[in-house]
Coordinates of C-alpha atoms in Angstrom, one line a residue:
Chain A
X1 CA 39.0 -22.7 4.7
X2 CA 38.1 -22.9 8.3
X3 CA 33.8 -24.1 8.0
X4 CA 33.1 -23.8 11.7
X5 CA 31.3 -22.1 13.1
X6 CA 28.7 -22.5 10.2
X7 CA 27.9 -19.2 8.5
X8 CA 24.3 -19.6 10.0
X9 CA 26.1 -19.4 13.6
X10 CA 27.9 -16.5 12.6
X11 CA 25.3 -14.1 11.4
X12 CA 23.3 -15.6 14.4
X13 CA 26.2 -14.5 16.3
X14 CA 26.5 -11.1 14.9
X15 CA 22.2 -10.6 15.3
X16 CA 22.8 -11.4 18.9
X17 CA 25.8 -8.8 19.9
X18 CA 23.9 -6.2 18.1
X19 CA 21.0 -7.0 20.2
X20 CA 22.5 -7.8 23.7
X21 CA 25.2 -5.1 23.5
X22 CA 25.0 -2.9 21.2
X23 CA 21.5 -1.5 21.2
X24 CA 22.0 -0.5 24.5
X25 CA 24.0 2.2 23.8
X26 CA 22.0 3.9 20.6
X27 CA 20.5 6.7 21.8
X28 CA 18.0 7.6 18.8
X29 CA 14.8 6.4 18.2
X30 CA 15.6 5.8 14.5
X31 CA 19.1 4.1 14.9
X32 CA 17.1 1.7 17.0
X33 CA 14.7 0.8 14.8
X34 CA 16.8 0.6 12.0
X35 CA 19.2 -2.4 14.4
X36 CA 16.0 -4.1 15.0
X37 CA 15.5 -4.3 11.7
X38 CA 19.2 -5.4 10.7
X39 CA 18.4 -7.9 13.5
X40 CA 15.5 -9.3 11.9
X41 CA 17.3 -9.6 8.0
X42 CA 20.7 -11.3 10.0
X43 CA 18.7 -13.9 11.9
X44 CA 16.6 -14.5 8.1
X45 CA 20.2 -14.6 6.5
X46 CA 21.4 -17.2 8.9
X47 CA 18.5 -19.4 8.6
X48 CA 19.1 -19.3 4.6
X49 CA 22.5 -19.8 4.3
X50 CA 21.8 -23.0 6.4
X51 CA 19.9 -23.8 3.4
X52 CA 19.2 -21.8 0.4
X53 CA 21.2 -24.2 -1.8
X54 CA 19.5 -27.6 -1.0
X55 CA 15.9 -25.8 -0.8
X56 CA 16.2 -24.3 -4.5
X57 CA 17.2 -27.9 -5.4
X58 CA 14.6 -29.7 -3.8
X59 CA 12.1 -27.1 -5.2
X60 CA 13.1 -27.2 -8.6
X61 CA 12.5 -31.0 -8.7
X62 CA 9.6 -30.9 -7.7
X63 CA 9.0 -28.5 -10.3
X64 CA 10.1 -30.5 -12.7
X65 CA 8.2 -33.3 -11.9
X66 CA 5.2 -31.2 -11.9
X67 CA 5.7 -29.3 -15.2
X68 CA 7.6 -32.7 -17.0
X69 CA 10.3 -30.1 -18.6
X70 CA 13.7 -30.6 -18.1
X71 CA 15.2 -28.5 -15.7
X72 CA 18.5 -29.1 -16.4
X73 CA 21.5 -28.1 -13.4
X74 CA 23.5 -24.8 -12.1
X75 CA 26.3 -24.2 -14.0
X76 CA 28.0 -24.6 -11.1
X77 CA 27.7 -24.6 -7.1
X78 CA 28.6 -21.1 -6.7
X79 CA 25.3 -18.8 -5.0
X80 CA 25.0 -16.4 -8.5
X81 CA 24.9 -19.5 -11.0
X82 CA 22.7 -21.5 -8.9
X83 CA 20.1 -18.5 -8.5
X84 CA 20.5 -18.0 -12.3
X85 CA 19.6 -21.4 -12.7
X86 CA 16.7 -21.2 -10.1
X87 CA 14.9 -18.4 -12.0
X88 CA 15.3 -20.3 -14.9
X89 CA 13.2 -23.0 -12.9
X90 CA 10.4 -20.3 -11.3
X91 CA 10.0 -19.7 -14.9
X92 CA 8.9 -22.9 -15.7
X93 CA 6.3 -23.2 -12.6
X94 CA 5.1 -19.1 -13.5
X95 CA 4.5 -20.7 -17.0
X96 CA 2.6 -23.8 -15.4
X97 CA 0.1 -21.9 -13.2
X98 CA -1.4 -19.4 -16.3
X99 CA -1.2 -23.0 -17.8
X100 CA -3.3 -24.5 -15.3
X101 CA -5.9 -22.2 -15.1
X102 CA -6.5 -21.9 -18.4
X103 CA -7.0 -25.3 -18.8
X104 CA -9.4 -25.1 -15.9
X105 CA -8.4 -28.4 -14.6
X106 CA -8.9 -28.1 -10.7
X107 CA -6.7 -31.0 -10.3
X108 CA -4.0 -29.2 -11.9
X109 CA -4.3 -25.9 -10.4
X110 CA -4.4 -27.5 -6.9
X111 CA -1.1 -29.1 -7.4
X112 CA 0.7 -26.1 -8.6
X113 CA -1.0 -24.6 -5.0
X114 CA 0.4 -27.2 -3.1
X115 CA 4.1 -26.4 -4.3
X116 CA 3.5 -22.6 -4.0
X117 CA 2.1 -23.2 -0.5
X118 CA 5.6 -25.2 0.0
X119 CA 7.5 -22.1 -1.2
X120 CA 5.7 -20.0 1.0
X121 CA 6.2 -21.9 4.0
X122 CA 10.1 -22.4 3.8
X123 CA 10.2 -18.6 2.9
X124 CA 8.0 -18.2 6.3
X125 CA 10.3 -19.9 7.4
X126 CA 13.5 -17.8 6.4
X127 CA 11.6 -14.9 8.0
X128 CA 10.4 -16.6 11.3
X129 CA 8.4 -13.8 13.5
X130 CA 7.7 -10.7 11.4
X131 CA 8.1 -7.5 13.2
X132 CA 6.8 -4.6 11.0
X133 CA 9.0 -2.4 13.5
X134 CA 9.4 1.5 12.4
X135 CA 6.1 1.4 10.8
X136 CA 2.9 3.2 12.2
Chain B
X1 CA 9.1 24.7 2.7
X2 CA 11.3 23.6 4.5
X3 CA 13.5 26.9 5.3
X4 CA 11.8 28.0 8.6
X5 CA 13.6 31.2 8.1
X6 CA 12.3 32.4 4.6
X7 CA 9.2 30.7 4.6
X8 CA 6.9 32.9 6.9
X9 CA 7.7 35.7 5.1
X10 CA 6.8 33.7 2.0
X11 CA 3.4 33.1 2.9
X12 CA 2.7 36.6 4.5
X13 CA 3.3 37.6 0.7
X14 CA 1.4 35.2 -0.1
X15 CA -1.7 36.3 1.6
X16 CA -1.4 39.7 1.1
X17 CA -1.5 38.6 -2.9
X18 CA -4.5 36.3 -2.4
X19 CA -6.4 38.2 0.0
X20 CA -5.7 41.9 -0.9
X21 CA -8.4 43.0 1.9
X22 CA -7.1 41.5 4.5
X23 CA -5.2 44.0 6.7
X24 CA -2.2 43.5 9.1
X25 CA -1.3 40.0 7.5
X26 CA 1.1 38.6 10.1
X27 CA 2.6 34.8 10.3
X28 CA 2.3 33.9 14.0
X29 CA 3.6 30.3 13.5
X30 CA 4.9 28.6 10.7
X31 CA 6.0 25.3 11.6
X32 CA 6.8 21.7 9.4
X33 CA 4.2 18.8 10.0
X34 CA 5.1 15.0 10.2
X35 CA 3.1 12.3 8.2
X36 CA 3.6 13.4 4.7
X37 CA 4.8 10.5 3.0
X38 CA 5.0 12.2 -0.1
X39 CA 4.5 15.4 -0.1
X40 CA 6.2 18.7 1.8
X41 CA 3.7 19.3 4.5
X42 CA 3.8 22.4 7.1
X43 CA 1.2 24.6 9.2
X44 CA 1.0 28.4 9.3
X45 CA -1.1 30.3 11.8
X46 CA -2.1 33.6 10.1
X47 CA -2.9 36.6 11.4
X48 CA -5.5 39.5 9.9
X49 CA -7.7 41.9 11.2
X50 CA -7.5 40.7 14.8
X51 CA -8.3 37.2 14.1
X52 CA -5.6 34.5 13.4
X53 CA -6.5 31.2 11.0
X54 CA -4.9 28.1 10.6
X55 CA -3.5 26.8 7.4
X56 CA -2.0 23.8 5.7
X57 CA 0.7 23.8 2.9
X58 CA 0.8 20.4 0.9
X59 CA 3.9 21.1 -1.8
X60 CA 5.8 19.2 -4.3
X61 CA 9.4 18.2 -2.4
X62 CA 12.4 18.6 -4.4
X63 CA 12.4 16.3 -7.6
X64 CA 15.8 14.2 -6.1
X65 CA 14.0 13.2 -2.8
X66 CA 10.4 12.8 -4.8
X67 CA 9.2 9.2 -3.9
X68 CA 6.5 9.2 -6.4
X69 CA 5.0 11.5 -9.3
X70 CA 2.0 13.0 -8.9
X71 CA 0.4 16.3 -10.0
X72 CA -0.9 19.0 -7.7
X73 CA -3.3 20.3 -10.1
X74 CA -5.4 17.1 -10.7
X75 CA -5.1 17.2 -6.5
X76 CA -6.3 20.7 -5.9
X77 CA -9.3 20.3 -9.0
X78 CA -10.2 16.9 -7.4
X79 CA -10.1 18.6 -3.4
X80 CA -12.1 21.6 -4.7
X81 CA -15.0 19.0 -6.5
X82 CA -15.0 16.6 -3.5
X83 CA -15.1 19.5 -1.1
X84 CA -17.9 21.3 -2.9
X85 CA -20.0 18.1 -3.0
X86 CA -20.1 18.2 1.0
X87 CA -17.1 15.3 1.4
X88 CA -16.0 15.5 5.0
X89 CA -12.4 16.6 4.0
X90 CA -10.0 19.4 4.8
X91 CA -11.0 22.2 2.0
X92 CA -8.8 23.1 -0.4
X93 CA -8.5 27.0 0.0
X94 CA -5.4 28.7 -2.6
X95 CA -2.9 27.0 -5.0
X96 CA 0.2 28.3 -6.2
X97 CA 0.5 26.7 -9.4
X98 CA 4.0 27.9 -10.2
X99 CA 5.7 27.8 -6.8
X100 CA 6.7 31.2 -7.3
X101 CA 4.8 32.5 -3.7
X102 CA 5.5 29.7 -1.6
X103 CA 8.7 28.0 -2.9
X104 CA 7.3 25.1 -4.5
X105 CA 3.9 23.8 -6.5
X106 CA 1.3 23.9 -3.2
X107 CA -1.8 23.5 -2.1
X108 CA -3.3 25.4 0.6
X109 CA -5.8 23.9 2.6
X110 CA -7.9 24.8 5.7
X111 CA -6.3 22.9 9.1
X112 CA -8.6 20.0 10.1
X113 CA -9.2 20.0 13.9
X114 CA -10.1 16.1 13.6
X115 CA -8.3 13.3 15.0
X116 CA -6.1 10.9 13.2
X117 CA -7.7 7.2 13.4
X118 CA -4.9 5.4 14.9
X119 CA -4.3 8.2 17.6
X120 CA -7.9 8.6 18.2
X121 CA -8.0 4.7 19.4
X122 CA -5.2 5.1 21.0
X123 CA -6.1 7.2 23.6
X124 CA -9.0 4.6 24.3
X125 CA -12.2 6.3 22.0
X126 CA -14.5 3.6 21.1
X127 CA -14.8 2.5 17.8
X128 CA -18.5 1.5 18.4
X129 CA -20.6 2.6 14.8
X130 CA -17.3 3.9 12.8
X131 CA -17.5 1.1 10.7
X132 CA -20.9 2.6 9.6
X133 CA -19.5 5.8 9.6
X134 CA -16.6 4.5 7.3
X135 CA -19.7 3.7 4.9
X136 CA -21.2 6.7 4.6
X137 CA -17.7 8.1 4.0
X138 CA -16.9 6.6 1.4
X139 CA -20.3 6.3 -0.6
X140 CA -20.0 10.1 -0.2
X141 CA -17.1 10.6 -2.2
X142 CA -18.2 7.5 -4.7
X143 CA -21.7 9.7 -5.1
X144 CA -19.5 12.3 -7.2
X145 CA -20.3 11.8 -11.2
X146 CA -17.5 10.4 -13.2
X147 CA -18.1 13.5 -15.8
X148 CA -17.8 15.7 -12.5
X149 CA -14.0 14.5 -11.9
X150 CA -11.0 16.4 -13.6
X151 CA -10.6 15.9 -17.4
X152 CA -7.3 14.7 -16.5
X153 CA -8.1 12.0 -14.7
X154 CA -7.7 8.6 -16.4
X155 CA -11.0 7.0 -17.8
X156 CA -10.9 3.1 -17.8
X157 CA -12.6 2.2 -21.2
X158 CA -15.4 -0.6 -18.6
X159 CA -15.6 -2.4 -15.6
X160 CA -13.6 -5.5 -18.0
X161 CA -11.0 -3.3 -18.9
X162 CA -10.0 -1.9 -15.7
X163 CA -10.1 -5.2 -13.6
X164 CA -7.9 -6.8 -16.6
X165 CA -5.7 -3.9 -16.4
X166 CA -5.1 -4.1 -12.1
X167 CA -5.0 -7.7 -12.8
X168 CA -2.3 -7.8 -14.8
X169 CA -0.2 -5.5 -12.6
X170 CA 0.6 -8.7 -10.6
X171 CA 2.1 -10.3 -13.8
X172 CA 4.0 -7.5 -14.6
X173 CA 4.7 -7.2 -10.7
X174 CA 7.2 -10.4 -11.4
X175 CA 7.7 -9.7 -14.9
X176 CA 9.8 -6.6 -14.0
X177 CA 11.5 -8.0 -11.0
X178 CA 15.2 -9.6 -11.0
X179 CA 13.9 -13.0 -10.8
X180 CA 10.5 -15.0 -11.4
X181 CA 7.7 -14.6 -8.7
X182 CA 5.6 -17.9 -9.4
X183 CA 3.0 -16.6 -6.6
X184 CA 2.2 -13.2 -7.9
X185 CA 1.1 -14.9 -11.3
X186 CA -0.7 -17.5 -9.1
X187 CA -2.7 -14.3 -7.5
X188 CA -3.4 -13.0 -11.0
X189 CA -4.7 -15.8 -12.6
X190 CA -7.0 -16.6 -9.4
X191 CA -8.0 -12.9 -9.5
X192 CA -9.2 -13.3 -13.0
X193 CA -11.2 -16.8 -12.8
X194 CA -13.0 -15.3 -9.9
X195 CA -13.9 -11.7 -10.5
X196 CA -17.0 -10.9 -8.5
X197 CA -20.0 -9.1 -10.4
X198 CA -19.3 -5.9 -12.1
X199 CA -19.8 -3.0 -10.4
X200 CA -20.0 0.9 -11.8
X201 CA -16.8 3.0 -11.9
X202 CA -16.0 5.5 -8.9
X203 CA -13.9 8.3 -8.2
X204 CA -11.4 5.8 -5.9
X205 CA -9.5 7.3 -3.2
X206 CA -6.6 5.3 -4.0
X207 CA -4.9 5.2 -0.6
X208 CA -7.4 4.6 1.3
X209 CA -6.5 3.5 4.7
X210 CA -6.2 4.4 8.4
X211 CA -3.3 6.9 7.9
X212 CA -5.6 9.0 6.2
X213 CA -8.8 8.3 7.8
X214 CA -9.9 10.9 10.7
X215 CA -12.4 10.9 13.2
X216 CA -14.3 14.5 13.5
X217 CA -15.4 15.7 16.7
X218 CA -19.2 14.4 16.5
X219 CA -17.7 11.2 15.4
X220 CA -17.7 11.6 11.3
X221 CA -14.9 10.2 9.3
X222 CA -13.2 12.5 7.3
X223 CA -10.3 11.6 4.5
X224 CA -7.4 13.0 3.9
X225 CA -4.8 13.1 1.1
X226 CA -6.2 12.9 -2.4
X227 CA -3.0 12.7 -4.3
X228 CA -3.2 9.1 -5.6
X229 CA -7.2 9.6 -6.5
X230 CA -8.0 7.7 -9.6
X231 CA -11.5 5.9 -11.4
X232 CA -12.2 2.5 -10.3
X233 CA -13.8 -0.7 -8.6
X234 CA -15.8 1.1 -5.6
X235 CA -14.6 -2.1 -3.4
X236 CA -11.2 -1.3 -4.1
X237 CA -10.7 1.1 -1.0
X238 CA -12.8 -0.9 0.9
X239 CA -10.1 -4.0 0.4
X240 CA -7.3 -1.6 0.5
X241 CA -8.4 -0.3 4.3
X242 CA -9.0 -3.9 5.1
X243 CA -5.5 -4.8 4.0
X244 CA -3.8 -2.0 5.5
X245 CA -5.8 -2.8 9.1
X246 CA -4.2 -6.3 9.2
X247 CA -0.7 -4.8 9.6
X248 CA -2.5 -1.7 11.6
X249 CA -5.5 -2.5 13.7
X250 CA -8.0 -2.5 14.8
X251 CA -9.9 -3.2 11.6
X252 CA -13.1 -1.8 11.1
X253 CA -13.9 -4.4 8.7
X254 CA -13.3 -7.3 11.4
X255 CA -16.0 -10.2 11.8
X256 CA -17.7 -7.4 13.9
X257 CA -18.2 -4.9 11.5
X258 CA -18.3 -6.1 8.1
X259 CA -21.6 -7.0 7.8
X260 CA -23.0 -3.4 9.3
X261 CA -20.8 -1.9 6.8
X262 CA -21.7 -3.7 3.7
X263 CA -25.7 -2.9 4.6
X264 CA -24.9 0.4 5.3
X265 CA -22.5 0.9 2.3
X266 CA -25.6 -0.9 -0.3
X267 CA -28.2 1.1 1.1
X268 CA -26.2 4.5 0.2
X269 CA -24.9 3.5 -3.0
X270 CA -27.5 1.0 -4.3
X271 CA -25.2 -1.9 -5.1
X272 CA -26.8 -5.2 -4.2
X273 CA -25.4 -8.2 -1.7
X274 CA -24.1 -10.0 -4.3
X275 CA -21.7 -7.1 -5.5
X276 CA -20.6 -6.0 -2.1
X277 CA -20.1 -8.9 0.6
X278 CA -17.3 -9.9 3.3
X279 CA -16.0 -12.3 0.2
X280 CA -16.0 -9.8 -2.3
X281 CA -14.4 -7.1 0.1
X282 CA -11.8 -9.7 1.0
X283 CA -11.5 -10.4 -3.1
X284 CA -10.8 -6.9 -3.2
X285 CA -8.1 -6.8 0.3
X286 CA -5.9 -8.8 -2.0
X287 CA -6.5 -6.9 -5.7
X288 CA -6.0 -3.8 -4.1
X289 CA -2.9 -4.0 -3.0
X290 CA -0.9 -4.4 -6.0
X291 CA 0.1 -0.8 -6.0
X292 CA 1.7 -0.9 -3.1
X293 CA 3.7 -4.3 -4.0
X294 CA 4.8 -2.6 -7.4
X295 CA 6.4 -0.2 -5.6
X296 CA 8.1 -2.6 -2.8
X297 CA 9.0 -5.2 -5.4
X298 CA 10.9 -2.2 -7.6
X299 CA 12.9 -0.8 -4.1
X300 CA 13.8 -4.5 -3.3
X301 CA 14.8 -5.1 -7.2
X302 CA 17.1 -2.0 -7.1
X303 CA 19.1 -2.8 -3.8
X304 CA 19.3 -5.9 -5.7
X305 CA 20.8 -4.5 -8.7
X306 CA 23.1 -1.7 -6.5
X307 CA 21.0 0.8 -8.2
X308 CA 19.8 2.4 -4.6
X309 CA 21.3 1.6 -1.1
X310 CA 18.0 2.2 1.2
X311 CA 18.3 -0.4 4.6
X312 CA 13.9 0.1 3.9
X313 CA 14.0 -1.2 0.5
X314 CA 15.4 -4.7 1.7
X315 CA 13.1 -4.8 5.3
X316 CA 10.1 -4.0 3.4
X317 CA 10.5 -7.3 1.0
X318 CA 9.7 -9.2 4.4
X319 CA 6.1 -7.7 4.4
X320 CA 5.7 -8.6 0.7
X321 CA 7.0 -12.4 1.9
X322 CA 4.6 -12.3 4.3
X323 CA 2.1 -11.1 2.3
X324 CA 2.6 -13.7 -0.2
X325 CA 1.3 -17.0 2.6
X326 CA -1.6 -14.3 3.8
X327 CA -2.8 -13.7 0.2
X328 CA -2.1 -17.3 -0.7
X329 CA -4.5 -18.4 2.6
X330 CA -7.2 -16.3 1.4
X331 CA -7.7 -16.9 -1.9
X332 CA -8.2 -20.3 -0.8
X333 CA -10.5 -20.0 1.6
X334 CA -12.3 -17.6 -1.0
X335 CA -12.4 -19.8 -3.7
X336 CA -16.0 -22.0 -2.8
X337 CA -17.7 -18.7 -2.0
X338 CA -17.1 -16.3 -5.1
X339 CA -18.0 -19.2 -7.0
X340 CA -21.4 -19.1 -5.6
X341 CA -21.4 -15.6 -5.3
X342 CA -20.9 -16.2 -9.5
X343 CA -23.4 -18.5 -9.5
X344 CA -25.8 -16.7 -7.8
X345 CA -24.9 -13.4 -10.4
X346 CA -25.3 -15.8 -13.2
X347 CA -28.7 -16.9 -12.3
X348 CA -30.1 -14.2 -11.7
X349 CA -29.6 -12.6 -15.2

């Protein structure tokens, strides 16, 4: 398979045409907010497929280390096996924060914060500049 | 109530019916109105005996283009008790309860000559004292006795029992979706370690925000659309206009106007500092908007699963991601002051 350009330049790509050339010539208010939208789910679908893969790995290690279950492995490389297996692994850290604040050890709950906060920011991340566009 | 065609002559019958001494009943204007998000809405000027009235029909749309369930009687029995208790709201006027008259289940309401919040600042009216007025609007409504409110209404069994039950709508929130959402059950359990001191249970508005907040001509707020009206926390609106003023501001409920609002808002309903406090209201800003993610959560779930193919369902998961580092933020900033807030409720007993 040809690699380059990178699926993150394409959809990048694709984001900008539809911004410098084609929403130039929609006429209706609602077409146009519904390619500003598309615009803003193509640029957060580049910056993921950059990604996704090695994030949910380095997440789930981390989760691992935090919960001390195993966490086992994706069945395989493929995008629907390794989500599959990265459920599996939100499980575990879902399970871990009623855990922690039942056991009302701060110490605990704050490091089950600091990897949520992590997962929030790379999601931030993913959606850069939000731009409730279409809405009031 | 859609058919422009059919539908003046519908509700000329209708008035004739309803108002059998009204003479030469003619429908000057009958016209569909924008900002129903639910609901069918559309305005009739009627004429009768030389004088001409506005009106507003609020129906049921068609079952296949419903966005949510909700039932027209418990709304018109609710808008006839809140309107008879002197709540600034449009009054409930006629029902058809059948849909036989006007094409669909309807209410029929008087035509408010107020001005929607958002447009109202807008066009550059200052919001100087509304945050006052926002009190006294909604103690009015929260004034009404439980025992007053339609038997169909739901009854939480206490104070425990409801905040466990909108608690655990953030569980089930991830629960239901298509994959594990570690922060929603991060949100719950913080919820529940730090609930704030009970408060008494109150008619709740249950969309409460500037979309359906007006401002009248002498500068009252008046509140629109009932339909999601349930029994709760009485800081649950208050948290729910909050939340919904961070995407659409201005906020009322800013660093400007909290405190003047939670004095005002104690002195008309009687609740004390510690129950109602810019930490508490904030507590409330993030608890209160778990209806709203339900619903986002299950669009986003069904694009997911190919089960609906609405471009919205998919955008609107980016407010629930941004949601998720807001609400994360908060609840740690809140954490040192609802414990004293706690505290302070636990000595005092």
């Amino acid at each position: 398979m040809f690699s380059r350009p990178t699926t993150e330049q394409l959809l990048a790509g694709i984001a900008e045409e539809l911004r410098t050339v084609v929403a130039s010539e929609v006429q209706t208010e609602t077409t146009k907010i519904m390619l500003q939208q598309i615009d803003q789910i193509l640029m957060g679908c580049s910056r993921r497929a950059a990604h996704e893969i090695a994030w949910v790995h380095e997440e789930a290690e981390k989760i691992g280390a935090l919960t001390g279950k195993p966490i086992g492995k994706p069945a395989s490389l493929h995008l629907e096996d390794v989500l599959a297996w990265y459920h599996q692994v939100s499980s575990l850290l879902s399970d871990e924060v009623g855990a922690a604040f039942r056991s009302g050890d701060q110490g605990r709950i704050d490091a089950v914060k600091e990897l949520l906060d992590a997962r929030s920011a790379i999601e931030m991340q993913v959606l850069g500049a939000l731009e409730l566009v279409g809405r009031g | 109530m859609l058919h422009l065609e059919e539908m003046p002559h519908r509700v000329k019958a209708f008035f004739e019916k309803v108002e059998p001494t009204w003479k030469n009943v003619s429908v000057e204007k009958y016209e569909v109105m924008t900002g129903g998000y639910s609901r069918l809405l559309a305005r009739a000027d009627v004429a009768h005996d030389g004088i001409v009235s506005t009106f507003v029909l609020r129906g049921d749309p068609p079952a296949d283009k419903s966005l949510l369930y909700t039932s027209r009687v418990q709304e018109y029995e609710l808008l006839r008790i809140v309107g008879d208790a002197g709540v600034r709201t449009p009054h409930a006027l006629y029902f058809d309860a059948t849909g036989e008259d006007l094409g669909t289940m309807a209410i029929v309401m008087e035509f408010s000559q107020s001005t929607s919040f958002l447009p109202y600042v807008a066009a550059g009216n200052s919001i100087e004292g509304l945050n006052v007025r926002l009190a006294e609007a909604i103690a009015s409504y929260q004034s009404i006795p439980i025992s007053a409110l339609p038997a169909s209404m739901e009854r939480p069994a206490s104070w425990d029992a409801y905040m466990t039950k909108r608690i655990n709508s953030w569980r089930e929130a991830s629960n239901n979706h298509v994959e594990s959402l570690p922060v929603f059950h991060y949100v719950a359990e913080w919820l529940d370690a730090h609930r704030p001191p009970p408060a008494p249970l109150v008619l709740m508005h249950g969309d409460f925000q500037c979309a359906n907040v007006m401002v009248t001509a002498d500068g009252h707020i008046e509140v629109i659309d009932w339909e999601l009206a349930g029994i709760g926390d009485p800081r649950e609106d208050i948290g729910y206009f909050k939340a919904v003023s961070q995407a659409s501001p201005p906020d009322l409920l800013g660093d400007d106007g909290i405190e003047g609002f939670c004095a005002r808002y104690r002195e008309l309903t009687g609740l004390n500092e510690l129950q109602v406090n810019p930490a508490t209201v904030a507590y409330f800003l993030v608890l209160g908007v778990v209806g709203t993610v339900e619903q986002l959560m299950q669009g986003g779930a069904a694009w997911a699963k190919g089960e609906n193919h609405l471009f919205n369902s998919v955008f609107n998961l980016s407010s629930v991601l941004f949601g998720q580092s807001m609400w994360l933020n908060f609840l740690g900033q809140l954490s040192e002051p609802m414990k004293q807030i706690a505290a302070a409720a636990n000595g005092g007993k």
